[in-house]
CSV table of C-alpha atoms in Angstrom, one decimal:
chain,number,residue,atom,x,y,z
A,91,UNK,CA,-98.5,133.2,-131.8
A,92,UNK,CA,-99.4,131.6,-135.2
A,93,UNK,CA,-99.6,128.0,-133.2
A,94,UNK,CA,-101.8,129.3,-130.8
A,95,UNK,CA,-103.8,130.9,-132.8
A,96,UNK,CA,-104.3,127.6,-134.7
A,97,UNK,CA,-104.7,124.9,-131.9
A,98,UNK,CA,-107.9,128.0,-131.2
A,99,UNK,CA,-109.6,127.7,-134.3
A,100,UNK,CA,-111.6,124.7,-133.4
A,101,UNK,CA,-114.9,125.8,-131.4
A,102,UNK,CA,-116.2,123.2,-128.3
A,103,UNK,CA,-119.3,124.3,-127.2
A,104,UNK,CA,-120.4,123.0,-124.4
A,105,UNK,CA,-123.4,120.9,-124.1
A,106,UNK,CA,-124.1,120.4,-120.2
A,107,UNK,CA,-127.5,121.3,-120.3
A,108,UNK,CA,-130.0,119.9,-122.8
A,109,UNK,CA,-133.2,120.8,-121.0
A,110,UNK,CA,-134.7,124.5,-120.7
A,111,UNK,CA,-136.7,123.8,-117.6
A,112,UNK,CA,-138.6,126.9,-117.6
A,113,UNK,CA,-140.4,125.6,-120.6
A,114,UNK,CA,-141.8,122.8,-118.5
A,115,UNK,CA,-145.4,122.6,-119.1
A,116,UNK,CA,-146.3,123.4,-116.1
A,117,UNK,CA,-146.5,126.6,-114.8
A,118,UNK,CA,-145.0,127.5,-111.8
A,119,UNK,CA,-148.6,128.8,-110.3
A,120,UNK,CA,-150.1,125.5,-110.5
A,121,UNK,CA,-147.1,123.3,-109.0
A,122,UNK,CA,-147.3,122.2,-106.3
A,123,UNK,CA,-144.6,122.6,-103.2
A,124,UNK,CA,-142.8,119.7,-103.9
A,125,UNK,CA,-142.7,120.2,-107.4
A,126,UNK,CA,-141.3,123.3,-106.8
A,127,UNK,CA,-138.4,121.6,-104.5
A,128,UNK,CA,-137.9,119.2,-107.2
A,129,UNK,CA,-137.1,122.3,-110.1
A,130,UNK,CA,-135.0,123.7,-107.6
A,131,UNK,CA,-132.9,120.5,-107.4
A,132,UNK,CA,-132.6,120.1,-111.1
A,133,UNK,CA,-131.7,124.1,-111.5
A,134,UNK,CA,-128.8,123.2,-109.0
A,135,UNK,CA,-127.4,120.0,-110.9
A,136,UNK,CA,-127.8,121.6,-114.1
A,137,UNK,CA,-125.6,125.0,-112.3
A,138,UNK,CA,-123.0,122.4,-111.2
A,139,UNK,CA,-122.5,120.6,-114.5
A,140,UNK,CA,-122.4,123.6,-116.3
A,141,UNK,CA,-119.9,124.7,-114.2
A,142,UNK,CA,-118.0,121.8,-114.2
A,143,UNK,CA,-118.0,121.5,-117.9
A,144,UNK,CA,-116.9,124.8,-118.6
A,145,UNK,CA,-113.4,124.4,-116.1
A,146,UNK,CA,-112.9,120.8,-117.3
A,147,UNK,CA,-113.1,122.5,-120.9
A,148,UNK,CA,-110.5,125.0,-119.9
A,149,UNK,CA,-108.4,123.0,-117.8
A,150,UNK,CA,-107.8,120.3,-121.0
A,151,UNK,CA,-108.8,121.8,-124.5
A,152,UNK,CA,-106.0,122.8,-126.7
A,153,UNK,CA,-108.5,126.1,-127.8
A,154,UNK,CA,-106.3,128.1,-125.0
A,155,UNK,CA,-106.7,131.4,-126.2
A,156,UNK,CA,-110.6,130.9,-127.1
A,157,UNK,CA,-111.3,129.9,-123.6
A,158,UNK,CA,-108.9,132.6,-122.3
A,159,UNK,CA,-111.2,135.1,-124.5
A,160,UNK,CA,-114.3,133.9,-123.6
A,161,UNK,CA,-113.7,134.1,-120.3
A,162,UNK,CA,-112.9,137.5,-120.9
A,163,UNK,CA,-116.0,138.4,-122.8
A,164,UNK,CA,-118.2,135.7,-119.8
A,165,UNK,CA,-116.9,138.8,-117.5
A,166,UNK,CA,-117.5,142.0,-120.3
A,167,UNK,CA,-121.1,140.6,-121.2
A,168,UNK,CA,-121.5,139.8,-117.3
A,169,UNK,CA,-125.0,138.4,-116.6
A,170,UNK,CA,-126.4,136.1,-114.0
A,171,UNK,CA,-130.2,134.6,-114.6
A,172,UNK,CA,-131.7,131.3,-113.1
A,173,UNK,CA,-131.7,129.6,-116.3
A,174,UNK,CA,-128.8,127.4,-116.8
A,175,UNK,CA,-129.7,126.8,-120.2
A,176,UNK,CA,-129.7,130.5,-121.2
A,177,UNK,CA,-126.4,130.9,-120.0
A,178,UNK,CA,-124.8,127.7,-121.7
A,179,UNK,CA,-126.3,129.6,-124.9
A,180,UNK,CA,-124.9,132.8,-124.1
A,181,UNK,CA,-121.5,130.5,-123.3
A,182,UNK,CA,-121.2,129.6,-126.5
A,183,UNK,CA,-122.0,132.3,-128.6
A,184,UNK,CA,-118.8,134.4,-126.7
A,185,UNK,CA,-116.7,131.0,-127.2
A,186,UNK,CA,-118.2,131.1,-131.1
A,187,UNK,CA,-117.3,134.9,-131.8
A,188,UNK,CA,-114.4,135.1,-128.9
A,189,UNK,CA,-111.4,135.2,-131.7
A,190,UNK,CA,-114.0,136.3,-134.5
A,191,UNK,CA,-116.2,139.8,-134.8
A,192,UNK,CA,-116.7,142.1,-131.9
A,193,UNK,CA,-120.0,143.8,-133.5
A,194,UNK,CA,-121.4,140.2,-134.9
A,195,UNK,CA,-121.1,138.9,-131.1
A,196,UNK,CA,-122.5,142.3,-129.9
A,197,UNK,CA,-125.9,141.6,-131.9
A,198,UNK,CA,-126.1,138.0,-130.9
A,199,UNK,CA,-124.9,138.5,-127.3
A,200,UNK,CA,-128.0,141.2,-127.3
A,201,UNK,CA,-130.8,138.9,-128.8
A,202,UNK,CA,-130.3,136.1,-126.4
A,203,UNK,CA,-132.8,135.1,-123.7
A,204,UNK,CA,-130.3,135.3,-121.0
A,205,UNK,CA,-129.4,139.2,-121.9
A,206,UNK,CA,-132.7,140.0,-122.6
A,207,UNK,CA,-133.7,138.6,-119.4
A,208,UNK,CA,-131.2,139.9,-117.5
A,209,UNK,CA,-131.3,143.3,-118.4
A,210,UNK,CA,-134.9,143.5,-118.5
A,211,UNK,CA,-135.9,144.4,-121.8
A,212,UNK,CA,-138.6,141.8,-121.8
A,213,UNK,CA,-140.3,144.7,-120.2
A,214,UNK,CA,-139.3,147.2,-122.3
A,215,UNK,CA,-142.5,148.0,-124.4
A,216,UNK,CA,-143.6,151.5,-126.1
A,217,UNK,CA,-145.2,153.4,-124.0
A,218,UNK,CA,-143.1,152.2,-120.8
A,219,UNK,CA,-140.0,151.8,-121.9
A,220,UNK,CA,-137.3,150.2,-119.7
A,221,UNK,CA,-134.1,152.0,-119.8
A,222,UNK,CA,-131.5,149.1,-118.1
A,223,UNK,CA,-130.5,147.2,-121.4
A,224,UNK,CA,-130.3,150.3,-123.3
A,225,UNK,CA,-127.9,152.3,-120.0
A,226,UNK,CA,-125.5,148.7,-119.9
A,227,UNK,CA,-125.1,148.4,-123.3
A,228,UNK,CA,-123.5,152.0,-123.2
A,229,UNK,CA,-122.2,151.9,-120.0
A,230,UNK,CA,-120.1,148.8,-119.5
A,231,UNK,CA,-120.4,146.7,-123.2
A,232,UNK,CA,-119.0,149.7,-125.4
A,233,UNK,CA,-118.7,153.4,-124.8
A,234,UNK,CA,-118.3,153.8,-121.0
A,235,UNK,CA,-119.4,156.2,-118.7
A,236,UNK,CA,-119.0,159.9,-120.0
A,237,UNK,CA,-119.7,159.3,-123.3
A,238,UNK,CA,-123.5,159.2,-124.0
A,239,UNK,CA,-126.3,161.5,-121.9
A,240,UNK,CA,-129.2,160.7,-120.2
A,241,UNK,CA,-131.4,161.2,-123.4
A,242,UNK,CA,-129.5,159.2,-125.6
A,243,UNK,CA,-129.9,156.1,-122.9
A,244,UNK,CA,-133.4,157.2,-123.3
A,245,UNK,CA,-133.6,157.6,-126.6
A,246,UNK,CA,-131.6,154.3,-127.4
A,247,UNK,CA,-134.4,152.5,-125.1
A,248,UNK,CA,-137.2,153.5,-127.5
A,249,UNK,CA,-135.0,151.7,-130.5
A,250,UNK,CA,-134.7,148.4,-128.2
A,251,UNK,CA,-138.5,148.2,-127.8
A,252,UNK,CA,-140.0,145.0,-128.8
A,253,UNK,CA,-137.1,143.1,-128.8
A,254,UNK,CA,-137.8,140.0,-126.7
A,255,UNK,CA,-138.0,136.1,-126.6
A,256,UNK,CA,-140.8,133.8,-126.5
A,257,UNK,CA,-141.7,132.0,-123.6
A,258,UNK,CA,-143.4,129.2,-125.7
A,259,UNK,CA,-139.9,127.8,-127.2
A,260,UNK,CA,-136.8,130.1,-125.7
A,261,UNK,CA,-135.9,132.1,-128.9
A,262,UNK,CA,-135.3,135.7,-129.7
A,263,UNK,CA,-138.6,137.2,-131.0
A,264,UNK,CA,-139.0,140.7,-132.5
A,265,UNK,CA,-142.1,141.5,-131.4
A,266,UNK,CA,-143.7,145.0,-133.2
A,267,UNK,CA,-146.6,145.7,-131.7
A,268,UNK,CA,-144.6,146.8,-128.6
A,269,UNK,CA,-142.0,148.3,-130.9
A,270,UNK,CA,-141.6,152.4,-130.6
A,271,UNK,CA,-141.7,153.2,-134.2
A,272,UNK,CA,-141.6,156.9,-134.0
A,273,UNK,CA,-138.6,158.9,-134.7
A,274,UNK,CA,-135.5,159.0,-132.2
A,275,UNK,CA,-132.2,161.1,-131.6
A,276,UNK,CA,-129.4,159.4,-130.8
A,277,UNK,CA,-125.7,160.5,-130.6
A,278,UNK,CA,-126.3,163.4,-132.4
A,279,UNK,CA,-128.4,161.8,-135.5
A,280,UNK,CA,-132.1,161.7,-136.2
A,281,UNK,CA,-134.0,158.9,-137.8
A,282,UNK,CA,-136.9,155.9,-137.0
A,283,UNK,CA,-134.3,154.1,-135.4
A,284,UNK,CA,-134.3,150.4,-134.3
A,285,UNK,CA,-132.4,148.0,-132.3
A,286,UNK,CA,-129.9,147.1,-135.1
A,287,UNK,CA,-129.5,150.9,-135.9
A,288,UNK,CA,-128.4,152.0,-132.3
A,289,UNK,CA,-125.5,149.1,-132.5
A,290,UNK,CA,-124.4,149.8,-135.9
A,291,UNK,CA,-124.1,153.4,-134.6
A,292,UNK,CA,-122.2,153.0,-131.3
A,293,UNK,CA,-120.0,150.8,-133.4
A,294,UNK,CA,-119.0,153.5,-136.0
A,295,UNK,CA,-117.9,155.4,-132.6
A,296,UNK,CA,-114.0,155.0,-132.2
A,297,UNK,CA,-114.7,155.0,-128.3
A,298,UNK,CA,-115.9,151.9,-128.1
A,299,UNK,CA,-112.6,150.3,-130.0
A,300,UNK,CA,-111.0,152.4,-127.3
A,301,UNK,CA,-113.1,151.2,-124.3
A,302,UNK,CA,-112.6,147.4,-125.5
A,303,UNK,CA,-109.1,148.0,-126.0
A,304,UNK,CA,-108.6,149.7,-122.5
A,305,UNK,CA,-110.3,146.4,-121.3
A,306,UNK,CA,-108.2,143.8,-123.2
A,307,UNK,CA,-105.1,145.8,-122.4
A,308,UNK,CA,-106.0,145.3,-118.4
A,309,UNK,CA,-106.4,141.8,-118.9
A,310,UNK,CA,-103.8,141.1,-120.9
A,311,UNK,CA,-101.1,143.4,-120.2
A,312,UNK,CA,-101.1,145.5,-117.0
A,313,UNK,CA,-103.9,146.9,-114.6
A,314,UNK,CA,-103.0,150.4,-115.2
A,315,UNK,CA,-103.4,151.3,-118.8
A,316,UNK,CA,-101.2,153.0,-121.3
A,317,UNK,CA,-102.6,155.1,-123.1
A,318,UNK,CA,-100.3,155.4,-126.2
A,319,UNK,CA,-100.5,151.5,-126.3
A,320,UNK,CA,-104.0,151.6,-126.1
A,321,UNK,CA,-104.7,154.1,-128.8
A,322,UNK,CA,-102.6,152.3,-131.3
A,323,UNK,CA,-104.8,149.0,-129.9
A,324,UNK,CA,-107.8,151.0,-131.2
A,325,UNK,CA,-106.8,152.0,-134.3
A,326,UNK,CA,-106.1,147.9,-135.1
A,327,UNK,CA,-109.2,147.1,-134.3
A,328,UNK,CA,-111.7,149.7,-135.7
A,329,UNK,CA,-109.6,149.7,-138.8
A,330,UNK,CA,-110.1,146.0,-139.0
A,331,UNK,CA,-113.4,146.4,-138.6
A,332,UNK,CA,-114.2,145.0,-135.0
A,333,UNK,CA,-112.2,141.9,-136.0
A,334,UNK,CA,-110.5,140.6,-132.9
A,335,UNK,CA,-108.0,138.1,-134.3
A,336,UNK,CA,-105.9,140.9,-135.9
A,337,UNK,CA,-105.7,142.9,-132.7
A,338,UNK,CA,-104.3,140.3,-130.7
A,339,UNK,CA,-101.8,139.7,-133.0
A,340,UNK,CA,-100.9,143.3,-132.8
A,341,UNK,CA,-100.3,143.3,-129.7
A,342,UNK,CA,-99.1,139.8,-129.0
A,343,UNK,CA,-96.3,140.6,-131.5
A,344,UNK,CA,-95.4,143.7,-130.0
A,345,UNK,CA,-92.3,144.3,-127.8
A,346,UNK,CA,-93.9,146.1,-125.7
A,347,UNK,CA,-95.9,143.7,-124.2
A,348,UNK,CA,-92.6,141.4,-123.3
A,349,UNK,CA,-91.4,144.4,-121.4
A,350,UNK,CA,-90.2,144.0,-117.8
A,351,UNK,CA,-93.2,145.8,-116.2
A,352,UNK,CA,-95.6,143.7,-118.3
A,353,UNK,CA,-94.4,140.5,-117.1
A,354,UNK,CA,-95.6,139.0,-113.9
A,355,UNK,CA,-97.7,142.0,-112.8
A,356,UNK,CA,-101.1,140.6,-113.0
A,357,UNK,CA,-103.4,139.0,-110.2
A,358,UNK,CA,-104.6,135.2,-111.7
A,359,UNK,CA,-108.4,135.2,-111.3
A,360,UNK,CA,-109.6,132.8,-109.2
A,361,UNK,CA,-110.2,130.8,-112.2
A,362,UNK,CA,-107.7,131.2,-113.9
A,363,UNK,CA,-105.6,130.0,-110.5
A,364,UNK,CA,-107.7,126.8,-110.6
A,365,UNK,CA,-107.4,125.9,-114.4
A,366,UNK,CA,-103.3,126.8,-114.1
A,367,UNK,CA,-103.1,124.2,-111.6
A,368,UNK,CA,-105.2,121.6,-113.5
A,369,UNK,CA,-103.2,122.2,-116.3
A,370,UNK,CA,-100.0,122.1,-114.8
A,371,UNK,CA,-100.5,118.6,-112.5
A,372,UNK,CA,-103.3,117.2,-114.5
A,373,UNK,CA,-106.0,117.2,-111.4
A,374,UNK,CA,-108.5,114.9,-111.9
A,375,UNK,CA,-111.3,115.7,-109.1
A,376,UNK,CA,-113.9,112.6,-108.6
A,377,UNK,CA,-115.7,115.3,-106.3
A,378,UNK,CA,-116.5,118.2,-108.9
A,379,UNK,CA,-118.5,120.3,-106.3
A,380,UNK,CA,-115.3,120.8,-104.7
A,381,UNK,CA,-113.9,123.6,-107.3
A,382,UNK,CA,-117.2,125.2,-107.0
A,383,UNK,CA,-116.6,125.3,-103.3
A,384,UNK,CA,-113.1,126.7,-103.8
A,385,UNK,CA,-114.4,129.3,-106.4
A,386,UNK,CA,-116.7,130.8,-103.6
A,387,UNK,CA,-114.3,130.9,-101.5
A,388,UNK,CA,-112.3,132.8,-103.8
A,389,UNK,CA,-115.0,135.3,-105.2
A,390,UNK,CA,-115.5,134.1,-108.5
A,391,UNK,CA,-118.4,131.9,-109.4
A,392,UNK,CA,-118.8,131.3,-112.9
A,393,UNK,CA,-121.9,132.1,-114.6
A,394,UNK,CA,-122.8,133.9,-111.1
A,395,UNK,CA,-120.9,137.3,-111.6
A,396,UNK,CA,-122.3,139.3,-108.7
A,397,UNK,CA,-123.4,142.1,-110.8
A,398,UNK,CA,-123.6,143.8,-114.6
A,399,UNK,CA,-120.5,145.1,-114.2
A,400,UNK,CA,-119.0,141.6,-113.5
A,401,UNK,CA,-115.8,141.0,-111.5
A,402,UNK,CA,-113.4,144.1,-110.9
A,403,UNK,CA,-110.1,142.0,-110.9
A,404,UNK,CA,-107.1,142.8,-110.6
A,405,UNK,CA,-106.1,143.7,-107.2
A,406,UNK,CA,-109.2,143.4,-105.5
A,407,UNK,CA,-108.9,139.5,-105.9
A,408,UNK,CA,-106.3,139.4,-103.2
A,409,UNK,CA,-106.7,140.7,-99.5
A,410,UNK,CA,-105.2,138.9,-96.7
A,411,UNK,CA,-107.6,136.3,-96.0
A,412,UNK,CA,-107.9,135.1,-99.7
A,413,UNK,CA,-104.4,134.9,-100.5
A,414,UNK,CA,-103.8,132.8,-97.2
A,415,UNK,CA,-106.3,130.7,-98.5
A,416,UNK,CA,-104.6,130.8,-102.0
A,417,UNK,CA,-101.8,129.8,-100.8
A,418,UNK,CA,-102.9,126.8,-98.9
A,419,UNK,CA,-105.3,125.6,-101.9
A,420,UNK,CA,-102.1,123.8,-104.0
A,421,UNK,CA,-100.9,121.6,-101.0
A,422,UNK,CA,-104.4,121.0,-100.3
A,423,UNK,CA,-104.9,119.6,-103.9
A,424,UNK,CA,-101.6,117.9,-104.2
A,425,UNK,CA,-100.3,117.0,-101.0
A,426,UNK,CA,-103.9,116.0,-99.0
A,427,UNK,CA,-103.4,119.2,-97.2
A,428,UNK,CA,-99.8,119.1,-96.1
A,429,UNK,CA,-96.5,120.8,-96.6
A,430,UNK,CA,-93.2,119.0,-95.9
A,431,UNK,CA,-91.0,121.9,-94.1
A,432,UNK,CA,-87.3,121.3,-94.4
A,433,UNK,CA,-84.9,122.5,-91.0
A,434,UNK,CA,-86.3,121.9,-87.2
A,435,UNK,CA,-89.7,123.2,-86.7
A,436,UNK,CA,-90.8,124.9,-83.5
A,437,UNK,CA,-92.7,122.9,-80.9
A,438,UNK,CA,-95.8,124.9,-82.1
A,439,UNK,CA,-95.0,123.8,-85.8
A,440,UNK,CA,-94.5,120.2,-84.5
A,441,UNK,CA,-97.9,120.3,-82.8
A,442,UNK,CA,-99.8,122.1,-86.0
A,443,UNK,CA,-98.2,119.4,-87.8
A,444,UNK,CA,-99.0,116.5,-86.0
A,445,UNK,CA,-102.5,117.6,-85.9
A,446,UNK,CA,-102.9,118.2,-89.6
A,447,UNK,CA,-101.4,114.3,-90.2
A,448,UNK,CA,-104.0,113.5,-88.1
A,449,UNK,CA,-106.5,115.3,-90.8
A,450,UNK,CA,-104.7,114.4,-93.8
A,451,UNK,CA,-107.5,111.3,-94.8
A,452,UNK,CA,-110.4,113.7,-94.3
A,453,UNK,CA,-109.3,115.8,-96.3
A,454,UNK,CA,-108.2,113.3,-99.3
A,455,UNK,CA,-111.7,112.2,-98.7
A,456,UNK,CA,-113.2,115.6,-99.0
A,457,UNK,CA,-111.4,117.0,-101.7
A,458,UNK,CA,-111.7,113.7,-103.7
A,459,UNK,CA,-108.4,115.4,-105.9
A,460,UNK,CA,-105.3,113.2,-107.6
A,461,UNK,CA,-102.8,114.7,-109.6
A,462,UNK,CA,-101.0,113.2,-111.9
A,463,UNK,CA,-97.2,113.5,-110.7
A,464,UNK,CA,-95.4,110.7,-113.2
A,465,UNK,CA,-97.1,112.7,-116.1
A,466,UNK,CA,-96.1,116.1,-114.6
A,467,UNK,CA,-92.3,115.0,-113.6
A,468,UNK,CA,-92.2,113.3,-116.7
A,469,UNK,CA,-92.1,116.6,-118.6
A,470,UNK,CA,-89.4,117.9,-116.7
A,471,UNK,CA,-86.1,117.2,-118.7
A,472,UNK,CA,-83.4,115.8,-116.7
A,473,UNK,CA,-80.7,117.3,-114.9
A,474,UNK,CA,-83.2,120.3,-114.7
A,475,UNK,CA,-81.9,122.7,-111.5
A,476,UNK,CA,-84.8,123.1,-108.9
A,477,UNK,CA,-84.3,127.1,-109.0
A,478,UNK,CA,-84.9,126.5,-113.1
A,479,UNK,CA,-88.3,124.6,-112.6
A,480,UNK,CA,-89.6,127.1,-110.0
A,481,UNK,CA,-88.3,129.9,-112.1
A,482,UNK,CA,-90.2,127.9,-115.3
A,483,UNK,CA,-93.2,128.1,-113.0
A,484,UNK,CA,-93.1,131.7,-111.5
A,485,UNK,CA,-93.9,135.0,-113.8
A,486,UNK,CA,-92.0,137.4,-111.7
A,487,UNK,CA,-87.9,137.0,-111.5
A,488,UNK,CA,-87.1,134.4,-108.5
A,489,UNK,CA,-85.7,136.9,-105.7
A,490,UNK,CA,-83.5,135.9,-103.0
A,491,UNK,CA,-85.5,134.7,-100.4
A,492,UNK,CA,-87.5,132.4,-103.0
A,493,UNK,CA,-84.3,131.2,-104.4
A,494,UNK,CA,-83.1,130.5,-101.3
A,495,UNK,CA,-86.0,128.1,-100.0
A,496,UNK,CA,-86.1,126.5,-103.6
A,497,UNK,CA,-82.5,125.2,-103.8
A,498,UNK,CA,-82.8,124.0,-100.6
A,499,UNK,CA,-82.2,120.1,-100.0
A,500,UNK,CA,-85.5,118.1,-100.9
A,501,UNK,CA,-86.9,116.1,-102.9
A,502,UNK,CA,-88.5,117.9,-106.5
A,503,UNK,CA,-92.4,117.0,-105.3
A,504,UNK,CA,-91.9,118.7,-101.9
A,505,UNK,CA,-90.0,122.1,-104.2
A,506,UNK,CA,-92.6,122.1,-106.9
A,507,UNK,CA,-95.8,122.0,-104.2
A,508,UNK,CA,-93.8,125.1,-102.3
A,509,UNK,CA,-93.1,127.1,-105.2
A,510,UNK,CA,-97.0,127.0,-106.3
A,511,UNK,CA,-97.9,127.6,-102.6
A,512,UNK,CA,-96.4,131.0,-102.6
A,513,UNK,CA,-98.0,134.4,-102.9
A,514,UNK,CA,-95.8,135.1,-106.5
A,515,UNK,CA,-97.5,131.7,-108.1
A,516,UNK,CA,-100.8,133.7,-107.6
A,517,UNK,CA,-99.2,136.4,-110.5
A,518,UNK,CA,-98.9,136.3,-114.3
């Protein structure tokens, strides 16, 4: 835990995007059609290299457990705006304060063009105030449904007035001329609130250490909660202040997350099925609109969560058709497409066979994917059984079925693309 802690502390922020197109001179009344073709194009590269950038960041930094928490908070702070730029910002401040302090990230995650944008409190102006920032912060960043009423999302949305960003250089502007500086009642206490005031005062609320908690433990742990575990997860954190570090270490350390029923119960994100295997065989994809491709297919874009309560995970990233397609992904990647079956095939086997060799260079060419086997193989110590590699690579305990097909004659290449080709390689 210590080690990985450590190989975390260092911070890459990503710099895909250096240019904030919406603060091209121009406006977008005046331009003219092509013009406007032209943005669109360079609002697509700049989506793909962020993109790219942020799972080429994942698949090779050292910083594992900051890029496992940012994604994490990339799915609690969901948002999804046009602006590539926005979001590289919003990026990095989760990656900065992803190991550090919840309520430091929960200020900065709030003043950011991207949130603000998002959630509409550009709009929000005394007077007419708009009520979605202040409902989502509530909602789905701390408390949770059930523990706020409709006038304290009202009230709240008075406090956030006047908190916007310029359009003149992208920054976070407080503006207070549109600010509502008349008094407000909020969770049960009276004063000229502002912004600031309404965070510090969710904060000081035990129920949202137990919302985030609930959260981390369903990431982390197992989909359905325990609620013992996650009380004593709260009292870590809001005892420590929001710090996040010392609640992982709780419950990294603790034995009951090594138990049985914790291990190899989870559903790998789409994302985190993608980065395993770059990790694992050391991918190197000439074609980098290719993993974008696979992530739709999959149903997880990143920086395009398809609303503010981001992805639902868990279970619902596997139904029939995507875990078909799961499956095939790995031989598709490492093998151009193809799976060597050991025993006598069927003459329908033969014939879906033959026709996929016939396919096997298209897809090379389409996928544009090498692994790097001698690298791979080379960490494999010697004399190393094949039901001990796949067992290595599977979270749940090899049953019999699985340890049948893996100690099967064949060579280690043709056992290692089959065990990452089944449905329990998609669990962790």
């Amino acid at each position: 835990m210590r080690k990985l802690l450590q190989a975390s502390e260092r911070v890459e922020q990503l710099n895909a995007v250096t240019e904030n197109i919406d603060l091209r001179p121009k406006p977008y009344r005046d331009q003219t059609e092509e013009e406007r073709r032209i943005i669109n194009l360079d609002r697509n590269r700049q989506e793909r290299a962020l993109n790219d950038a942020w799972i080429k960041q994942m698949s090779n930094t050292e910083a594992q457990l900051r890029e496992k928490m940012t994604l994490f908070w990339h799915n609690h702070f969901a948002c999804n705006v046009g602006n590539s730029y926005y979001q590289q910002e919003l990026n990095n401040i989760q990656r900065a304060n992803a190991l550090g302090n919840f309520k430091t990230m929960l200020l900065q995650v709030s003043q950011t063009p991207a949130m603000l944008q998002f959630l509409n409190n550009q709009q929000n102006q005394k007077n007419r105030p708009n009520e979605n920032f202040a409902r989502e912060l509530m909602e789905l960043f701390t408390l949770g449904r059930g523990h706020y009423t409709e006038q304290d999302v009202k009230e709240s949305a008075r406090a956030f007035t006047g908190w916007a960003y310029s359009g003149k250089d992208g920054t976070y502007k407080f503006n207070n001329n549109t600010h509502d500086n008349g008094t407000k009642t909020f969770l049960g206490k009276t004063a000229n609130y502002c912004g600031e005031d309404i965070l510090n005062i969710i904060t000081d609320n035990k129920q949202t250490a137990t919302y985030i908690c609930t959260k981390l433990y369903r990431y982390f742990v197992n989909e359905v909660p325990d609620d013992a575990r996650v009380a004593q997860m709260a009292d870590v954190f809001y005892k420590a202040n929001y710090e996040i570090k010392p609640l992982l270490e709780h419950f990294f350390s603790a034995e009951w997350f090594y138990e049985d029923k914790n291990i190899g119960n989870l559903v790998k994100s789409p994302v985190e099925f993608l980065v395993g295997l770059n990790r694992q065989f050391y991918i190197d994809y000439q074609n980098p609109d290719v993993l974008m491709q696979f992530q739709r297919a999959l149903g997880q874009v990143l920086f395009r969560p398809p609303n503010v309560a981001g992805w639902p995970g868990g279970r619902s990233w596997i139904d029939s058709s995507s875990l078909m397609y799961r499956m095939k992904i790995p031989s598709t990647i490492l093998n151009a497409g193809l799976i060597d079956f050991t025993g006598k095939a069927t003459p329908e086997d033969e014939a879906y066979l033959a026709s996929q060799r016939k396919q096997q260079l298209n897809v090379v060419n389409r996928v544009k994917a090498t692994a790097n086997w001698d690298k791979f193989l080379k960490d494999i110590p010697a004399k190393t059984t094949h039901q001990e590699i796949a067992q290595f690579m599977l979270e749940p305990t090899l049953n019999k079925a699985a340890i049948d097909e893996v100690t099967k004659p064949g060579d280690l290449k043709t056992i290692v693309i089959q065990v990452v080709s089944t449905p329990e390689y998609q669990l962790c």
